[in-house]
């Protein structure tokens, strides 16, 4: 007799599994909804990784911020909380955003996180992805979220860094080679990102499962009123996804 295929929730609890969260403009609402449902499931990651919005949520969760508190913080977010225009290589200086991170994060360093953490940033001089796994946490998250043009670069050890999604859209560089990965994919809607871009390539490894939720409402600095809707619809979609069998390394649902 053929065995019944595992659904996504069963698969996650079967063996130690790393979690990678993709970049995606203001996608931290959707990632936080996933975290809330994974906590309900009882899932604890072997390692966390991410870029941009994924770095914000992965870094916060690894640092000890639970999903409920992170959701409360993000739902209370207003544009003036991070909007600090100043002349430079980007519209926003980023000091208000850094202050938010310093207030939210209960630990200051990667080494003090409850789970191993690896965040992708874009090295502006080398023009390539760099994975940060040690040192100060807030600057690393800030750098990974520093969308070019919107934010000015973040300087770490005398080097400028931008949004990790520039060269690692998936946020998977930090878990490359890990034996088992759940990857939460926020589909790219950037008009400047070409199909076939190297930053969109998924690694070829046997046990990587992608979770894709289609038709989520879009959010952004001028659409923060959509945050609660995105969070609620993502949570409902994740609950359905956790009950679905894995099909060719992927689970897809609609919001």
Coordinates of C-alpha atoms in Angstrom, one line a residue:
X1 CA 0.0 0.0 0.0
X2 CA 1.2 3.5 -0.8
X3 CA 1.7 5.7 2.3
X4 CA -0.4 8.8 2.6
X5 CA 1.7 11.9 1.7
X6 CA 2.6 14.2 4.5
X7 CA 0.9 17.6 4.7
X8 CA 3.0 20.7 5.2
X9 CA 2.4 20.9 8.9
X10 CA 3.4 17.2 9.4
X11 CA 6.5 17.7 7.3
X12 CA 7.6 20.7 9.3
X13 CA 7.4 18.7 12.6
X14 CA 9.0 15.6 11.2
X15 CA 12.7 16.7 11.2
X16 CA 14.7 19.8 12.1
X17 CA 14.0 22.4 9.4
X18 CA 15.4 25.8 8.6
X19 CA 13.1 28.7 7.6
X20 CA 13.9 31.3 5.0
X21 CA 11.8 34.4 4.4
X22 CA 12.1 36.2 1.1
X23 CA 12.3 39.9 0.4
X24 CA 9.2 41.7 -0.7
X25 CA 8.2 45.4 -0.4
X26 CA 6.5 45.7 3.0
X27 CA 6.1 42.0 3.0
X28 CA 6.8 41.8 6.8
X29 CA 3.0 41.7 7.4
X30 CA 2.7 38.4 5.5
X31 CA 5.9 36.9 7.1
X32 CA 4.6 37.8 10.5
X33 CA 1.3 36.1 9.8
X34 CA 3.3 32.9 8.9
X35 CA 5.2 33.1 12.2
X36 CA 2.0 33.4 14.2
X37 CA 0.7 30.1 12.6
X38 CA 4.1 28.3 12.9
X39 CA 4.0 29.2 16.6
X40 CA 0.5 27.7 16.9
X41 CA 1.8 24.6 15.2
X42 CA 4.7 24.3 17.7
X43 CA 7.4 24.6 15.0
X44 CA 10.9 25.8 16.0
X45 CA 13.4 26.4 13.2
X46 CA 16.8 24.8 13.1
X47 CA 18.0 28.1 11.6
X48 CA 16.4 31.3 10.3
X49 CA 17.4 33.3 7.2
X50 CA 16.0 36.1 5.2
X51 CA 16.5 39.3 3.2
X52 CA 14.8 42.7 3.4
X53 CA 11.3 42.2 4.9
X54 CA 12.3 38.6 5.6
X55 CA 15.3 39.8 7.5
X56 CA 13.2 42.0 9.7
X57 CA 10.8 39.2 10.7
X58 CA 13.5 36.4 10.8
X59 CA 15.8 38.7 12.9
X60 CA 13.0 39.7 15.3
X61 CA 11.8 36.2 15.8
X62 CA 15.3 34.8 16.4
X63 CA 16.0 37.6 18.8
X64 CA 13.0 36.6 21.0
X65 CA 10.1 38.7 19.7
X66 CA 7.1 36.4 19.5
X67 CA 4.6 36.7 16.6
X68 CA 1.9 38.3 18.7
X69 CA 4.1 41.2 19.8
X70 CA 5.6 41.7 16.4
X71 CA 2.2 41.8 14.8
X72 CA 1.1 44.4 17.4
X73 CA 4.2 46.6 16.7
X74 CA 3.7 46.4 12.9
X75 CA 0.0 47.0 12.9
X76 CA 0.6 50.2 15.0
X77 CA 3.2 51.4 12.5
X78 CA 2.6 54.8 11.0
X79 CA 4.6 56.4 8.1
X80 CA 5.9 59.2 10.4
X81 CA 7.5 56.5 12.6
X82 CA 10.1 55.8 9.9
X83 CA 9.8 58.7 7.5
X84 CA 12.9 60.9 7.8
X85 CA 13.8 62.4 4.4
X86 CA 17.3 63.9 4.1
X87 CA 19.6 64.6 1.1
X88 CA 21.8 61.7 0.3
X89 CA 22.0 58.4 -1.7
X90 CA 18.4 57.7 -0.9
X91 CA 15.3 59.5 0.3
X92 CA 15.2 58.4 3.9
X93 CA 18.1 58.7 6.3
X94 CA 17.0 55.6 8.3
X95 CA 17.6 56.9 11.8
X96 CA 13.9 56.5 12.8
X97 CA 13.8 53.0 11.4
X98 CA 17.0 52.1 13.3
X99 CA 15.4 53.5 16.5
X100 CA 12.4 51.3 16.0
X101 CA 14.6 48.2 15.7
X102 CA 16.6 49.2 18.8
X103 CA 13.3 49.5 20.7
X104 CA 11.8 46.2 19.4
X105 CA 14.8 43.8 19.6
X106 CA 15.4 42.3 23.1
X107 CA 19.0 41.3 22.2
X108 CA 21.7 43.3 20.5
X109 CA 23.9 40.6 18.9
X110 CA 23.4 37.6 16.6
X111 CA 25.2 35.5 19.1
X112 CA 22.5 36.2 21.7
X113 CA 19.6 35.0 19.5
X114 CA 17.7 31.9 20.5
X115 CA 18.2 30.3 17.1
X116 CA 21.0 30.6 14.6
X117 CA 20.4 33.5 12.2
X118 CA 21.8 34.5 8.8
X119 CA 20.7 37.6 7.0
X120 CA 21.5 38.6 3.4
X121 CA 22.7 42.2 2.6
X122 CA 23.9 43.6 -0.7
X123 CA 27.5 44.7 -0.6
X124 CA 27.4 48.0 -2.6
X125 CA 31.1 48.0 -3.4
X126 CA 31.4 44.3 -4.3
X127 CA 28.0 44.3 -5.9
X128 CA 27.1 41.0 -4.5
X129 CA 25.3 39.3 -1.6
X130 CA 27.0 39.1 1.7
X131 CA 25.6 36.9 4.6
X132 CA 25.8 38.3 8.1
X133 CA 25.8 35.8 10.9
X134 CA 27.6 37.6 13.8
X135 CA 28.0 41.0 15.4
X136 CA 25.4 43.7 16.0
X137 CA 21.9 42.7 15.0
X138 CA 20.0 46.0 14.4
X139 CA 22.5 47.4 11.8
X140 CA 22.3 44.1 9.9
X141 CA 18.5 44.1 9.8
X142 CA 18.6 47.8 8.9
X143 CA 21.0 47.1 6.0
X144 CA 19.0 44.2 4.7
X145 CA 15.9 46.5 4.6
X146 CA 17.6 49.5 3.0
X147 CA 15.8 49.6 -0.3
X148 CA 17.9 51.5 -2.8
X149 CA 16.5 55.0 -3.6
X150 CA 14.1 54.8 -0.7
X151 CA 16.8 54.4 2.0
X152 CA 20.3 55.6 2.2
X153 CA 23.0 52.8 2.5
X154 CA 23.9 51.4 5.9
X155 CA 27.5 51.5 6.8
X156 CA 28.9 48.4 8.7
X157 CA 32.6 48.3 9.4
X158 CA 33.3 51.1 6.9
X159 CA 31.4 49.4 4.1
X160 CA 28.1 50.5 2.6
X161 CA 25.2 48.0 2.3
X162 CA 21.8 48.0 0.7
X163 CA 18.7 45.8 0.7
X164 CA 19.5 42.1 0.7
X165 CA 16.9 41.5 -2.0
X166 CA 18.9 43.3 -4.6
X167 CA 21.1 40.2 -5.2
X168 CA 19.3 37.6 -3.0
X169 CA 15.6 38.0 -3.7
X170 CA 14.8 34.8 -2.0
X171 CA 16.8 35.3 1.2
X172 CA 18.1 31.8 0.9
X173 CA 21.9 32.5 0.8
X174 CA 22.1 32.1 4.5
X175 CA 20.8 28.5 4.4
X176 CA 22.5 27.4 1.2
X177 CA 23.4 23.7 1.6
X178 CA 21.1 23.1 4.6
X179 CA 19.5 19.7 4.3
X180 CA 15.9 20.8 4.9
X181 CA 14.3 24.2 4.3
X182 CA 10.8 25.8 4.3
X183 CA 10.9 28.9 2.1
X184 CA 8.2 31.5 2.3
X185 CA 8.1 33.1 -1.1
X186 CA 6.6 36.5 -1.7
X187 CA 6.2 36.8 -5.4
X188 CA 8.2 39.6 -7.0
X189 CA 6.1 42.5 -8.4
X190 CA 9.0 44.8 -9.0
X191 CA 8.8 46.4 -12.5
X192 CA 12.6 46.7 -12.8
X193 CA 13.4 43.0 -12.0
X194 CA 13.8 41.0 -15.1
X195 CA 12.6 37.4 -15.5
X196 CA 15.5 35.1 -15.3
X197 CA 17.5 37.4 -13.0
X198 CA 20.2 35.5 -11.0
X199 CA 18.7 36.9 -7.8
X200 CA 15.5 34.9 -8.5
X201 CA 17.1 31.5 -9.0
X202 CA 16.2 28.9 -6.4
X203 CA 19.0 26.6 -5.2
X204 CA 19.0 23.0 -6.4
X205 CA 18.7 20.9 -3.3
X206 CA 16.5 17.9 -2.5
X207 CA 14.5 19.0 0.5
X208 CA 13.4 22.6 0.0
X209 CA 9.7 23.3 0.2
X210 CA 8.3 26.6 -1.1
X211 CA 5.1 28.1 0.4
X212 CA 3.5 30.6 -2.0
X213 CA 0.4 32.5 -1.2
X214 CA -1.2 34.2 -4.3
X215 CA -3.4 37.3 -4.5
X216 CA -2.4 38.9 -1.3
X217 CA -3.3 42.6 -1.0
X218 CA -0.4 45.0 -1.5
X219 CA 1.0 47.2 1.2
X220 CA 3.6 50.0 1.3
X221 CA 4.5 53.3 3.0
X222 CA 1.3 54.9 1.6
X223 CA -0.9 51.7 2.0
X224 CA -0.3 50.9 5.7
X225 CA -4.1 50.8 6.2
X226 CA -3.9 47.5 4.3
X227 CA -1.7 45.9 7.0
X228 CA -4.5 44.3 9.1
X229 CA -6.1 42.8 5.9
X230 CA -2.8 41.4 4.7
X231 CA -2.1 39.8 8.1
X232 CA -5.6 38.3 8.5
X233 CA -5.7 36.9 4.9
X234 CA -2.2 35.5 5.2
X235 CA -3.0 33.7 8.4
X236 CA -6.1 32.1 6.9
X237 CA -4.1 31.0 3.9
X238 CA -1.3 29.6 6.0
X239 CA -3.8 27.5 8.0
X240 CA -5.0 26.0 4.8
X241 CA -1.5 25.5 3.5
X242 CA -0.4 23.6 6.6
X243 CA -3.2 21.0 5.9
X244 CA -2.2 20.5 2.3
X245 CA 0.1 17.8 0.9
X246 CA 3.4 18.9 -0.6
X247 CA 3.3 18.7 -4.4
X248 CA 6.7 18.7 -6.1
X249 CA 8.4 20.7 -3.4
X250 CA 5.7 23.4 -3.3
X251 CA 2.5 24.3 -1.5
X252 CA 0.4 27.0 -3.2
X253 CA -2.8 28.6 -1.9
X254 CA -4.8 31.8 -2.6
X255 CA -5.4 34.4 0.0

